[in-house]
Coordinates of C-alpha atoms and ligand atoms in Angstrom, one line a residue:
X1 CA 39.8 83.5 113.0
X2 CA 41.1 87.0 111.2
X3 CA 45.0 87.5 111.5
X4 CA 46.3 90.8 112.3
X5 CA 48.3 90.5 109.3
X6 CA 45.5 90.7 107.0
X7 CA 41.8 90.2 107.8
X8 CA 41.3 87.6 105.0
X9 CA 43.8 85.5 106.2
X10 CA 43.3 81.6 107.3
X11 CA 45.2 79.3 108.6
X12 CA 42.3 76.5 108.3
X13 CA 40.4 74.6 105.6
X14 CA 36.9 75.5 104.1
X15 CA 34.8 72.2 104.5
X16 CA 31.2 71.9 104.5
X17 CA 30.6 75.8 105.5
X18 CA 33.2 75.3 108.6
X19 CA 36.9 76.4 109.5
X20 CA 39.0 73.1 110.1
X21 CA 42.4 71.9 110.4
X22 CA 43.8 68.5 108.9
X23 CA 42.8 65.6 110.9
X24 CA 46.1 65.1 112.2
X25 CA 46.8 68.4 112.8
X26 CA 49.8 68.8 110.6
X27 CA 50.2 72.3 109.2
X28 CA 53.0 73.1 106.2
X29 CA 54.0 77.0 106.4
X30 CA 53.7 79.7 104.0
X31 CA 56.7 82.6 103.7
X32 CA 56.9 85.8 101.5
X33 CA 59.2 85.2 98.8
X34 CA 60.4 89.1 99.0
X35 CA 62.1 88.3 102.0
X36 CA 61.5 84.5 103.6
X37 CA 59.5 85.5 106.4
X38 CA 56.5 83.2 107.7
X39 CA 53.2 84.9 107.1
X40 CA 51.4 82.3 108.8
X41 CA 50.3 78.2 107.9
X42 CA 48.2 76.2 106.4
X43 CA 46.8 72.4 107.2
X44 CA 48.4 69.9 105.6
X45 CA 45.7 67.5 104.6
X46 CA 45.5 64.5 102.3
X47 CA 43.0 61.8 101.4
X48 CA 40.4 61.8 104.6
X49 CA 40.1 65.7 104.1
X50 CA 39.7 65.2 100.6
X51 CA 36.7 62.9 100.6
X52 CA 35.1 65.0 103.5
X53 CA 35.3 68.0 101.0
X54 CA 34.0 65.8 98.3
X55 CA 31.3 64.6 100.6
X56 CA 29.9 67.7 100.9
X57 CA 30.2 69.2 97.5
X58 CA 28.1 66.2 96.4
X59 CA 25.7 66.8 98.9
X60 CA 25.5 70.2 97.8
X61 CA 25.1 69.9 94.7
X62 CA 21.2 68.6 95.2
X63 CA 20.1 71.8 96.1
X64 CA 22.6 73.9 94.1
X65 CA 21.8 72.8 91.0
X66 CA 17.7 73.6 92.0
X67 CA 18.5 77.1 92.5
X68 CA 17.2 79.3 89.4
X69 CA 20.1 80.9 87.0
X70 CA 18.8 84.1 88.1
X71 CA 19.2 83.1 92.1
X72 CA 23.1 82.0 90.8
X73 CA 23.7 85.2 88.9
X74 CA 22.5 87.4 91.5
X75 CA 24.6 85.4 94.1
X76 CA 27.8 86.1 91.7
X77 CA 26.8 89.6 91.2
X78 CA 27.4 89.8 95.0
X79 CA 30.6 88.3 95.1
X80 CA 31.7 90.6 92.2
X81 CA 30.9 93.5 95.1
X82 CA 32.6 91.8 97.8
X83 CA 35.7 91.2 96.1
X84 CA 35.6 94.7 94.6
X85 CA 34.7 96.3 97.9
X86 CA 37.6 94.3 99.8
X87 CA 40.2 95.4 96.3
X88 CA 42.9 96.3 98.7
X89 CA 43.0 94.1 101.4
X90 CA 43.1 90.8 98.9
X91 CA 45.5 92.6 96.9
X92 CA 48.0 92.8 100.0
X93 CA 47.4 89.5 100.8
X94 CA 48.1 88.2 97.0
X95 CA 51.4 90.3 97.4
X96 CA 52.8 89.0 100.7
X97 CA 52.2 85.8 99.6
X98 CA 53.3 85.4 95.9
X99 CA 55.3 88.7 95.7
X100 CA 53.9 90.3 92.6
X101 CA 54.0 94.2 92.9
X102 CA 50.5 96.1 94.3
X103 CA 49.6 97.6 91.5
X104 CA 49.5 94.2 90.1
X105 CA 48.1 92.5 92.6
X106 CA 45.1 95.2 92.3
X107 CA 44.7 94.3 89.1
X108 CA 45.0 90.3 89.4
X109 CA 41.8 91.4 91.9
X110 CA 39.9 93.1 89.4
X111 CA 40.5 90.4 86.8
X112 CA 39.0 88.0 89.0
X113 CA 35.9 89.7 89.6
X114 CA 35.6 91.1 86.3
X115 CA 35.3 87.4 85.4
X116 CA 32.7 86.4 88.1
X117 CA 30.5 89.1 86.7
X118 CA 31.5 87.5 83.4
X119 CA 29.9 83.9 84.4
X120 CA 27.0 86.1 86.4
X121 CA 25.6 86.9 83.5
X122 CA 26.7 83.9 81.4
X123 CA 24.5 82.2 83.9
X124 CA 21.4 83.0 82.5
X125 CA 22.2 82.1 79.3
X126 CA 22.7 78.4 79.6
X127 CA 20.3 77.6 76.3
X128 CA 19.1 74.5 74.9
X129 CA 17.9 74.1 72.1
X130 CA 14.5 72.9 70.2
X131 CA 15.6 70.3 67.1
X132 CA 13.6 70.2 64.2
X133 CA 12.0 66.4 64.3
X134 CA 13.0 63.9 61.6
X135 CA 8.9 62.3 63.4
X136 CA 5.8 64.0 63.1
X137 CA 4.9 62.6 66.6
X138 CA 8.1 63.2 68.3
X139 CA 9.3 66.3 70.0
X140 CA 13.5 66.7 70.0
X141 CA 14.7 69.0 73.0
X142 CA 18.1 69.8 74.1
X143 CA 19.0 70.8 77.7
X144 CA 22.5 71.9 79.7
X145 CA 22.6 70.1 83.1
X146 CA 25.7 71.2 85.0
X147 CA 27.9 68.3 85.1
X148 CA 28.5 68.0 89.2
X149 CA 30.9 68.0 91.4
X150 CA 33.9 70.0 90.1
X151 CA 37.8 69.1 91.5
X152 CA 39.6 72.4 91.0
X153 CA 43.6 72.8 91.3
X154 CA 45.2 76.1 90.8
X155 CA 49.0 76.9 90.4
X156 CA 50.9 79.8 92.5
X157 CA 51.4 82.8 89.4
X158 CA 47.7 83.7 89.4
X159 CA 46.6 82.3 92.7
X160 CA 43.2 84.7 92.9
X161 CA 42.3 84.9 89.4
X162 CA 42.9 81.6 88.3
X163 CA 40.1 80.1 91.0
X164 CA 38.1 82.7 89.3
X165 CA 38.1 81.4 86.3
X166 CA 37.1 77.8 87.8
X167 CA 34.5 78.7 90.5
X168 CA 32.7 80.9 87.9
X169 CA 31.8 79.0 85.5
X170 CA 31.1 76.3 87.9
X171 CA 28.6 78.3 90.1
X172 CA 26.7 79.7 87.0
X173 CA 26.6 76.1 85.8
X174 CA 24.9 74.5 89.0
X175 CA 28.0 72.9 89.7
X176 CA 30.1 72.8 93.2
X177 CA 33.5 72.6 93.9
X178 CA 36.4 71.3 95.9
X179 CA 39.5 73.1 95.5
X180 CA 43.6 72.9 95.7
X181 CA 45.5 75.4 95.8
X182 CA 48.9 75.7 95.4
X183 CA 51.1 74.8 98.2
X184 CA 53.0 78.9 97.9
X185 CA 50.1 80.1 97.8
X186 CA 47.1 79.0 99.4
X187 CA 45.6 82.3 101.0
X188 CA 44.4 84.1 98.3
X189 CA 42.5 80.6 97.7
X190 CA 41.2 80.5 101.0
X191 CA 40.0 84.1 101.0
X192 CA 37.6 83.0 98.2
X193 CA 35.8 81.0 101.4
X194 CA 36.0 84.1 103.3
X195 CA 34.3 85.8 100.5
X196 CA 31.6 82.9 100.0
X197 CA 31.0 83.1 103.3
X198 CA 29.9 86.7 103.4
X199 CA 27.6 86.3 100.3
X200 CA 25.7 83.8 101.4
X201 CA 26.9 80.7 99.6
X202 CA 25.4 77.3 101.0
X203 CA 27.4 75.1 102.5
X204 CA 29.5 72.6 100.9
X205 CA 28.8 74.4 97.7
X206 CA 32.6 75.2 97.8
X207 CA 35.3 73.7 99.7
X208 CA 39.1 74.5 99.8
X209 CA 41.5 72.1 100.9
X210 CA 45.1 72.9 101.2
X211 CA 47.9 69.9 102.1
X212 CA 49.4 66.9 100.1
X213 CA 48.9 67.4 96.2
X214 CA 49.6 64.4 95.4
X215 CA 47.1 63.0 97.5
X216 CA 44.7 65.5 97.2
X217 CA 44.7 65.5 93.6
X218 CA 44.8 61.8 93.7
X219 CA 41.3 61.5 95.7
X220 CA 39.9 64.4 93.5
X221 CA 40.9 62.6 89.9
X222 CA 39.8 58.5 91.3
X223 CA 37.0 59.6 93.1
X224 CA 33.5 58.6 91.5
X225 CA 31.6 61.8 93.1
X226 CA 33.8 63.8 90.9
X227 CA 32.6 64.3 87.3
X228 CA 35.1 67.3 86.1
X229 CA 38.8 67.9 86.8
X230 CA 39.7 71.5 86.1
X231 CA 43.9 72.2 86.6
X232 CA 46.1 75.5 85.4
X233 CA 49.4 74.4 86.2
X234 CA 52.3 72.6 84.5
X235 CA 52.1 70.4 81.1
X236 CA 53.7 67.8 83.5
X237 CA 51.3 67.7 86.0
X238 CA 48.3 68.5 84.5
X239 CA 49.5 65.0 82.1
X240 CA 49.4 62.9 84.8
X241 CA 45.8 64.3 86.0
X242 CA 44.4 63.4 82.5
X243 CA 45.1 60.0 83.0
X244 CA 44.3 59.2 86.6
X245 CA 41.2 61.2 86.1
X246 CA 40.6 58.4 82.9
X247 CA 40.1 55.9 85.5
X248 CA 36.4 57.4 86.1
X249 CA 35.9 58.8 83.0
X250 CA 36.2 62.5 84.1
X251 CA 35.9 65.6 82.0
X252 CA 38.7 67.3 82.2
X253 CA 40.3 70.6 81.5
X254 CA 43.5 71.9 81.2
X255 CA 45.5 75.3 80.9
X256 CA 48.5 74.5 80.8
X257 CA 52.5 75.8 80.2
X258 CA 53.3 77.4 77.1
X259 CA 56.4 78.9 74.9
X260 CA 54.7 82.2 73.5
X261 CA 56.8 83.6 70.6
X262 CA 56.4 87.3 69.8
X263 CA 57.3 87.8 66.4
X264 CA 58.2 91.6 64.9
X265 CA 58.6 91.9 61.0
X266 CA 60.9 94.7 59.4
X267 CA 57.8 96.6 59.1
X268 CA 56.3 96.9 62.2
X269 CA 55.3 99.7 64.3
X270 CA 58.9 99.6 66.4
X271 CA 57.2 102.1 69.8
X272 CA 54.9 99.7 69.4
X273 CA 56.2 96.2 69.3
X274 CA 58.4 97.4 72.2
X275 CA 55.9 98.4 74.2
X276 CA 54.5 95.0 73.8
X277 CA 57.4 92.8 74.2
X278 CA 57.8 94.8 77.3
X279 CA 54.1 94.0 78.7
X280 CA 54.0 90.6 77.8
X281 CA 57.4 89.6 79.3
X282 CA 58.1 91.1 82.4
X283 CA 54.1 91.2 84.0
X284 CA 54.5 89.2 87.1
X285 CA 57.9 89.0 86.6
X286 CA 58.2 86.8 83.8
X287 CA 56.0 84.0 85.7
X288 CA 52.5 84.1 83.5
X289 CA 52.0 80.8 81.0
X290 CA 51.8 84.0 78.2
X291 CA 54.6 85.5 78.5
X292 CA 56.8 85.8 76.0
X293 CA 59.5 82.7 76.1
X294 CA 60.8 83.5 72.3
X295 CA 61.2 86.9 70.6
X296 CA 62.0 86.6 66.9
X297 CA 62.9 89.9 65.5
X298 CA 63.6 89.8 61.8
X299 CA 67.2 92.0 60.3
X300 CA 65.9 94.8 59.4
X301 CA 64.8 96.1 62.8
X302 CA 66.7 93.7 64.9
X303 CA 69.5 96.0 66.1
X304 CA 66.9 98.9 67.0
X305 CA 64.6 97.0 68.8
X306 CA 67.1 95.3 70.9
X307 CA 68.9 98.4 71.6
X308 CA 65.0 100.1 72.5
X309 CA 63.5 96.6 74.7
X310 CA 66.9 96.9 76.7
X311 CA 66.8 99.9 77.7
X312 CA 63.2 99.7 78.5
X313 CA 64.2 96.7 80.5
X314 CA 66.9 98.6 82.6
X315 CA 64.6 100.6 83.8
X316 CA 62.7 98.4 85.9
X317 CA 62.9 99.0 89.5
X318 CA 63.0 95.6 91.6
X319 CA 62.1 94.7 95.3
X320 CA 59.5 93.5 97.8
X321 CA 56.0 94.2 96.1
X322 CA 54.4 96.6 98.6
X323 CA 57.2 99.3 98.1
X324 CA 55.8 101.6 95.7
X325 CA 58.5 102.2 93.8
X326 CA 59.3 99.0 92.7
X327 CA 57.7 97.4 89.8
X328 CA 59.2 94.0 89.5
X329 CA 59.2 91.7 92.4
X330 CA 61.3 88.5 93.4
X331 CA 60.7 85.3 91.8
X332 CA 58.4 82.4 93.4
X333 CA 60.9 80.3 95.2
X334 CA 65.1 79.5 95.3
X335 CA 64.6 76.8 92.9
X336 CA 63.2 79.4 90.5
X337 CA 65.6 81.7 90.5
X338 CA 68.4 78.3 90.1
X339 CA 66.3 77.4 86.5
X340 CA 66.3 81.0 85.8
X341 CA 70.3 80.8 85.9
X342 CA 70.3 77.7 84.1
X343 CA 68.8 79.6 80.8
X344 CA 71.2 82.2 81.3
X345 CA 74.3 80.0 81.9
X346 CA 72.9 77.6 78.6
X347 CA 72.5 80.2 76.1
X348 CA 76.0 82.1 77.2
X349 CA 77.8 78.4 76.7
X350 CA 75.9 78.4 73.0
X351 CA 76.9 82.0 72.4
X352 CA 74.4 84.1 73.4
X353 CA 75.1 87.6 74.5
X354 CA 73.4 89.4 77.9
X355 CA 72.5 92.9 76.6
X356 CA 71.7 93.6 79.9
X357 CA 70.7 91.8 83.4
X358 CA 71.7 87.9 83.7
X359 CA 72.7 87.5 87.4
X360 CA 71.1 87.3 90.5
X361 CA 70.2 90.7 91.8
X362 CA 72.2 92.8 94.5
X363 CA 68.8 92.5 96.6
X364 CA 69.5 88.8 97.0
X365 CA 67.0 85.8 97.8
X366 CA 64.6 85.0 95.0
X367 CA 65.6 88.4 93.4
X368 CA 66.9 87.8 89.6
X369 CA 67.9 90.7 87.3
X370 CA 65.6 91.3 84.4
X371 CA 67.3 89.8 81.5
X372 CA 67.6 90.5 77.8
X373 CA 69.8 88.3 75.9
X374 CA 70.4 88.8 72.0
X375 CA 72.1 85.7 69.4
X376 CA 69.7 83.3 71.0
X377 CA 70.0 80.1 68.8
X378 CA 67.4 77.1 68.0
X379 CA 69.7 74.7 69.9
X380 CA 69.1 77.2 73.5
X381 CA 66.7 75.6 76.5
X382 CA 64.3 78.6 75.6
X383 CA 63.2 76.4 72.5
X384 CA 62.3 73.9 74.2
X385 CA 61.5 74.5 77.9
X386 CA 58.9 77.3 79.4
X387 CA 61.4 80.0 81.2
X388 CA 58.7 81.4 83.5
X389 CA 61.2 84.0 85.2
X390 CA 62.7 88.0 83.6
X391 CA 64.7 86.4 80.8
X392 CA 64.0 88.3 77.2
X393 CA 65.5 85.4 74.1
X394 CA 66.2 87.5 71.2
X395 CA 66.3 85.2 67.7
X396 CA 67.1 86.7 64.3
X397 CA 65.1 86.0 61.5
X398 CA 64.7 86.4 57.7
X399 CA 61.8 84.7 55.8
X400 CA 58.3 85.0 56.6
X401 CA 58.3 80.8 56.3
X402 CA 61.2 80.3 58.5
X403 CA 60.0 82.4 61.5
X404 CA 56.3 80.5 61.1
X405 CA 58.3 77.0 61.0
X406 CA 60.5 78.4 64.2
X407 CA 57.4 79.4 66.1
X408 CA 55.3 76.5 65.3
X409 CA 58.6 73.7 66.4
X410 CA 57.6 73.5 70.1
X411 CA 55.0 71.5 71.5
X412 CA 53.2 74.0 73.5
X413 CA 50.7 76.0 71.7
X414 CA 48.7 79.2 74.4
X415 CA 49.9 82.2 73.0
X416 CA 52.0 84.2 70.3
X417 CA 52.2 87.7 69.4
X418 CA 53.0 89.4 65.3
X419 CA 53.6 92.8 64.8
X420 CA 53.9 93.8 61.5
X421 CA 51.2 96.6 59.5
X422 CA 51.2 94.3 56.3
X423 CA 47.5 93.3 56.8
X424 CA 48.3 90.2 54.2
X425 CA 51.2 89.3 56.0
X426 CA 49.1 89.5 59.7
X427 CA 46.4 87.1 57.7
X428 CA 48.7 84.6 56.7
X429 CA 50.9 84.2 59.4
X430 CA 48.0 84.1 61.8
X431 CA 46.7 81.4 60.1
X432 CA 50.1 79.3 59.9
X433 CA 50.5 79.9 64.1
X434 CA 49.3 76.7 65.6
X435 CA 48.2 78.6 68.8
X436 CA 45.0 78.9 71.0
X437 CA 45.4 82.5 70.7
X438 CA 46.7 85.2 69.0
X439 CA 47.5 89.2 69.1
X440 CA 48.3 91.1 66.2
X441 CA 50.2 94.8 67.5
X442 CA 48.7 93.7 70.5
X443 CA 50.7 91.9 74.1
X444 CA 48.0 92.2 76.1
X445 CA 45.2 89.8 75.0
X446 CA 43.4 88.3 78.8
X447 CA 39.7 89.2 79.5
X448 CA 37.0 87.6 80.7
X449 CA 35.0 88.0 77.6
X450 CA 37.4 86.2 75.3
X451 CA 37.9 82.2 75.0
X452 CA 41.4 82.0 76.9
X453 CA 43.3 78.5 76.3
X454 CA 45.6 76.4 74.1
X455 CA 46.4 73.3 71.8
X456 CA 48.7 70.7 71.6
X457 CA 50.4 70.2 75.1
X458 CA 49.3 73.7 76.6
X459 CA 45.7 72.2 77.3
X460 CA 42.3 70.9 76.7
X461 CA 38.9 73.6 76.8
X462 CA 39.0 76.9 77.1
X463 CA 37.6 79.6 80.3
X464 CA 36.3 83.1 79.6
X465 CA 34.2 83.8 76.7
X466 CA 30.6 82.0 76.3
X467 CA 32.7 79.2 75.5
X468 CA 33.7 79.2 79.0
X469 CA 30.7 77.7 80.8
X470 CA 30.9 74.3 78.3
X471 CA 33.1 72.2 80.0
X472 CA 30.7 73.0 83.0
X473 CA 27.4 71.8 81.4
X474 CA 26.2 67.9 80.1
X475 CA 24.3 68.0 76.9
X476 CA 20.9 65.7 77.7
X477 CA 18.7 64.8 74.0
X478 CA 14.9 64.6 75.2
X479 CA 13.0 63.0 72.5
X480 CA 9.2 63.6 73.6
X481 CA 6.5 61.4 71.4
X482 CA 2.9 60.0 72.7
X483 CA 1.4 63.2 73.0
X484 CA 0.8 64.5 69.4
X485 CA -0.2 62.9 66.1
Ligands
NAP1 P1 52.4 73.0 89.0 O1 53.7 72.7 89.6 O2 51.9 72.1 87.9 O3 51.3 73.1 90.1 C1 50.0 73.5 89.8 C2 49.1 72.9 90.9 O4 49.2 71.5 90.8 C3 49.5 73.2 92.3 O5 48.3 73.4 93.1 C4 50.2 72.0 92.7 O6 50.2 71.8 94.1 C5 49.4 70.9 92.0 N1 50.1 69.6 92.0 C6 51.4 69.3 92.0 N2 51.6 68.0 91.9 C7 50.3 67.4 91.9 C8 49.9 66.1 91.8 N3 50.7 65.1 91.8 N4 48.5 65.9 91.8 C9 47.7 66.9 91.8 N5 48.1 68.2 91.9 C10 49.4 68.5 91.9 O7 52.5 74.4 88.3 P2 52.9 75.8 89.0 O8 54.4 75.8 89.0 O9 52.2 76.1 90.2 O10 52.4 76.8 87.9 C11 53.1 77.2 86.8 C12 52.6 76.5 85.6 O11 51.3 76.8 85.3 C13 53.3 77.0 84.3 O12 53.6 75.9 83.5 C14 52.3 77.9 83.6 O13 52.5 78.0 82.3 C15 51.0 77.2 84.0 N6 49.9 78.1 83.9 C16 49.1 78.0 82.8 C17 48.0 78.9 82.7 C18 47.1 78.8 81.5 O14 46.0 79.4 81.6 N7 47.3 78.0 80.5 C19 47.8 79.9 83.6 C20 48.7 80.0 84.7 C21 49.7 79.1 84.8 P3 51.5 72.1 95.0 O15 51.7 73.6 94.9 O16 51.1 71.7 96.4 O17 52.7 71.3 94.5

């Protein structure tokens, strides 16, 4: 079943324990975006597959959710080691396939396992609690039951981590799992099976189906087996899967887009915020839902740091990931790289002015110039819409107030960035961000120990962090009386 292109390629679905292809045989192919070539293909299944992967996760789940939290941990802890042990060979895979450079790739790996270790040891600390009694003949107990079968859709930017964020917490909980992933990328996803595979996961526990979304997600969200929808993917989509999953009264949860802005007050550390603006922009190209979509840089230091980020920027090196000298890679897809004009092609109309980048590179296909763009204006698309693609807004700003109110007048609400030293000034505007998460002098803000998610329309729950095994777990009261005066 192993490819010579990379041993944890396959072309095949993960159902009950077993390789298989779509019923009818269709397949939908999968190309590296550095340079269009087919690395292989996938099934292209819909609803039959769908319920034959739900079948099986429910039938799982009888003797899954028997298994002691110590029997789950120690099963996680394994995977940790098999992911780790196999670093390289995912990471190549994860590159060919979505186009991120190695050493990012490596480190998408590592994330992911760092966050099944996470859940391993989250697992054996699924309390209940014991409730004071309002009866002097009743006993109150509280108990965590995981909540089932799980329905778990990933998008294409994180195509490894992001299942490792869902099969974790699901696995330490009791729960199983079918997964989707997304249509660029579905090997990294399936690699997970690989991986399952080799550590002994039961059967059925987790299955990955690859095909149709539409119809996939459909079966997942209506179908009664299902008792949890867990999507990372666009506000648009994951919308729609709130309310066809309110047809069975699913839990759901959500990580959705966002419009990060990264403000820098006169008085902040300038190496610093830089360095910053620079990590949380251009990681994976510009294509991660915390990137920065909005830098507000207020008049005092705007002309430095613009002058500094730019030439920061103009220093990248693009081209396919696995060439070691580059350290930005091509954009997901053609249609990427058209919205990523759009931006450019809006804000020049409204006078905005390209410090440097804003064309298509000289390497061609998905390949777009990293971007800086200075005069950006309220009335620009980058207000509004998420870029996800090497485009660096630059606003100018005056009052403390007016950058808040600026920040705040989107509806998405994942991630923002302050720098400033003023530790008042970091208290207050902190608290007037309406965001899921914050860094203060800080761009990089991921880990698996911290509650990762947003409010308003970038989501619903939250994964990492002990707060990440919740949405996994049903609260059950027990109220115990005839045995006791
Ligand atoms: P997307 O277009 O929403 O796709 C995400 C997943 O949803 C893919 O597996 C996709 O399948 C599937 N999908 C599409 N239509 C569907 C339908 N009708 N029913 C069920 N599933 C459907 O998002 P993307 O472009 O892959 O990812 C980028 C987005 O993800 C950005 O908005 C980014 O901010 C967000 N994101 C958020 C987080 C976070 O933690 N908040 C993290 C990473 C990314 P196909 O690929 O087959 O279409």
């Amino acid at each position: 079943m192993s490819s010579p292109i990379n041993p944890f390629l396959r072309e095949a679905n993960f159902i009950n324990g077993e390789w298989v292809p779509a019923n009818s045989g269709e397949t939908m192919p999968v190309n590296n975006p550095a340079d269009g070539a087919k690395l292989g293909v996938v099934p292209f299944s819909g609803v039959l597959e769908t319920r034959g992967a739900i079948k099986a996760a429910h039938s799982a789940f009888g003797g899954w959710q028997k298994t002691t939290a110590l029997e789950r941990a120690q099963l996680l802890r394994r995977l940790h080691d098999a992911i780790m042990d196999n670093q390289e060979a995912l990471a190549t895979l994860l590159t060919l396939e979505q186009g991120k450079p190695l050493t990012e790739a490596r480190g998408e790996i590592a994330s992911g396992a760092a966050y099944i270790l996470w859940f391993a040891e989250e697992a054996r600390r699924i309390y209940g609690d014991v409730v004071p009694s309002p009866w002097a003949d009743k006993r109150i107990l509280v108990t965590k039951e995981p909540v089932g079968v799980v329905g778990a859709i990933t998008p294409w930017n994180f195509p490894s981590s992001m299942l490792a964020r869902k099969l974790g917490p699901a696995l330490a909980a009791g729960c199983t799992a079918v997964v989707k992933p997304a249509t660029q990328t579905p090997f990294s996803a399936l690699a997970w099976g690989v991986l399952l595979e080799e550590v002994g996961l039961p059967s059925g526990v987790v299955n990955i189906v690859t095909g149709d979304a539409a119809a996939i997600g459909d079966e997942l969200c209506t179908s009664p087996l299902v008792r949890k929808i867990t999507f990372t993917g666009s506000t648009g989509i994951g919308k729609m899967l709130i309310a066809k999953a309110a047809s069975t009264v699913k839990r759901v949860s959500m990580e959705l887009g966002g419009n990060a802005p990264f403000i820098v007050f006169d008085d902040a550390d300038l190496d610093r915020a830089v360095a910053g603006a620079f990590a949380t922009k251009f990681r994976n190209s510009g294509q991660t839902c915390i990137c920065t979509n909005r830098f507000f840089v207020q008049s005092g230091i705007h002309d430095a740091f613009v002058e500094r980020f730019a030439t920061a920027v103009k220093a990248l090196t693009l081209g396919s990931g696995l060439d070691p000298a580059s350290n930005q890679g091509p954009l997901i897809d053609s249609r990427a790289v058209s919205k990523t004009e759009e931006f450019v092609t809006d804000a020049r109309e409204k006078g905005g002015i390209v410090v440097t980048g804003g064309q298509r590179h000289s390497l061609g296909g998905n390949f777009y110039e990293p971007t800086v763009i200075s005069g950006a204006k309220p009335d620009m698309m980058f207000m509004r819409d998420e870029i996800f693609g090497p485009i660096a807004p630059v606003f100018r700003f005056e009052e403390e107030q007016e950058v808040i109110e600026l920040a705040n007048a989107t509806d998405y609400g994942l991630a923002c960035y302050v720098y400033t030293t003023n530790l008042g000034r970091a208290v207050r505007v902190m608290e007037g961000l309406k965001y899921g998460m914050v860094g203060i002098n800080e761009g990089l803000i991921a880990a698996p120990e911290v509650p990762f998610g947003g409010v308003k329309h970038s989501g619903l729950g939250r994964e990492g962090g002990r707060q990440g095994i919740e949405d996994y777990v049903e609260t059950k009261y027990v109220c115990v009386g005839g045995f006791c005066r």
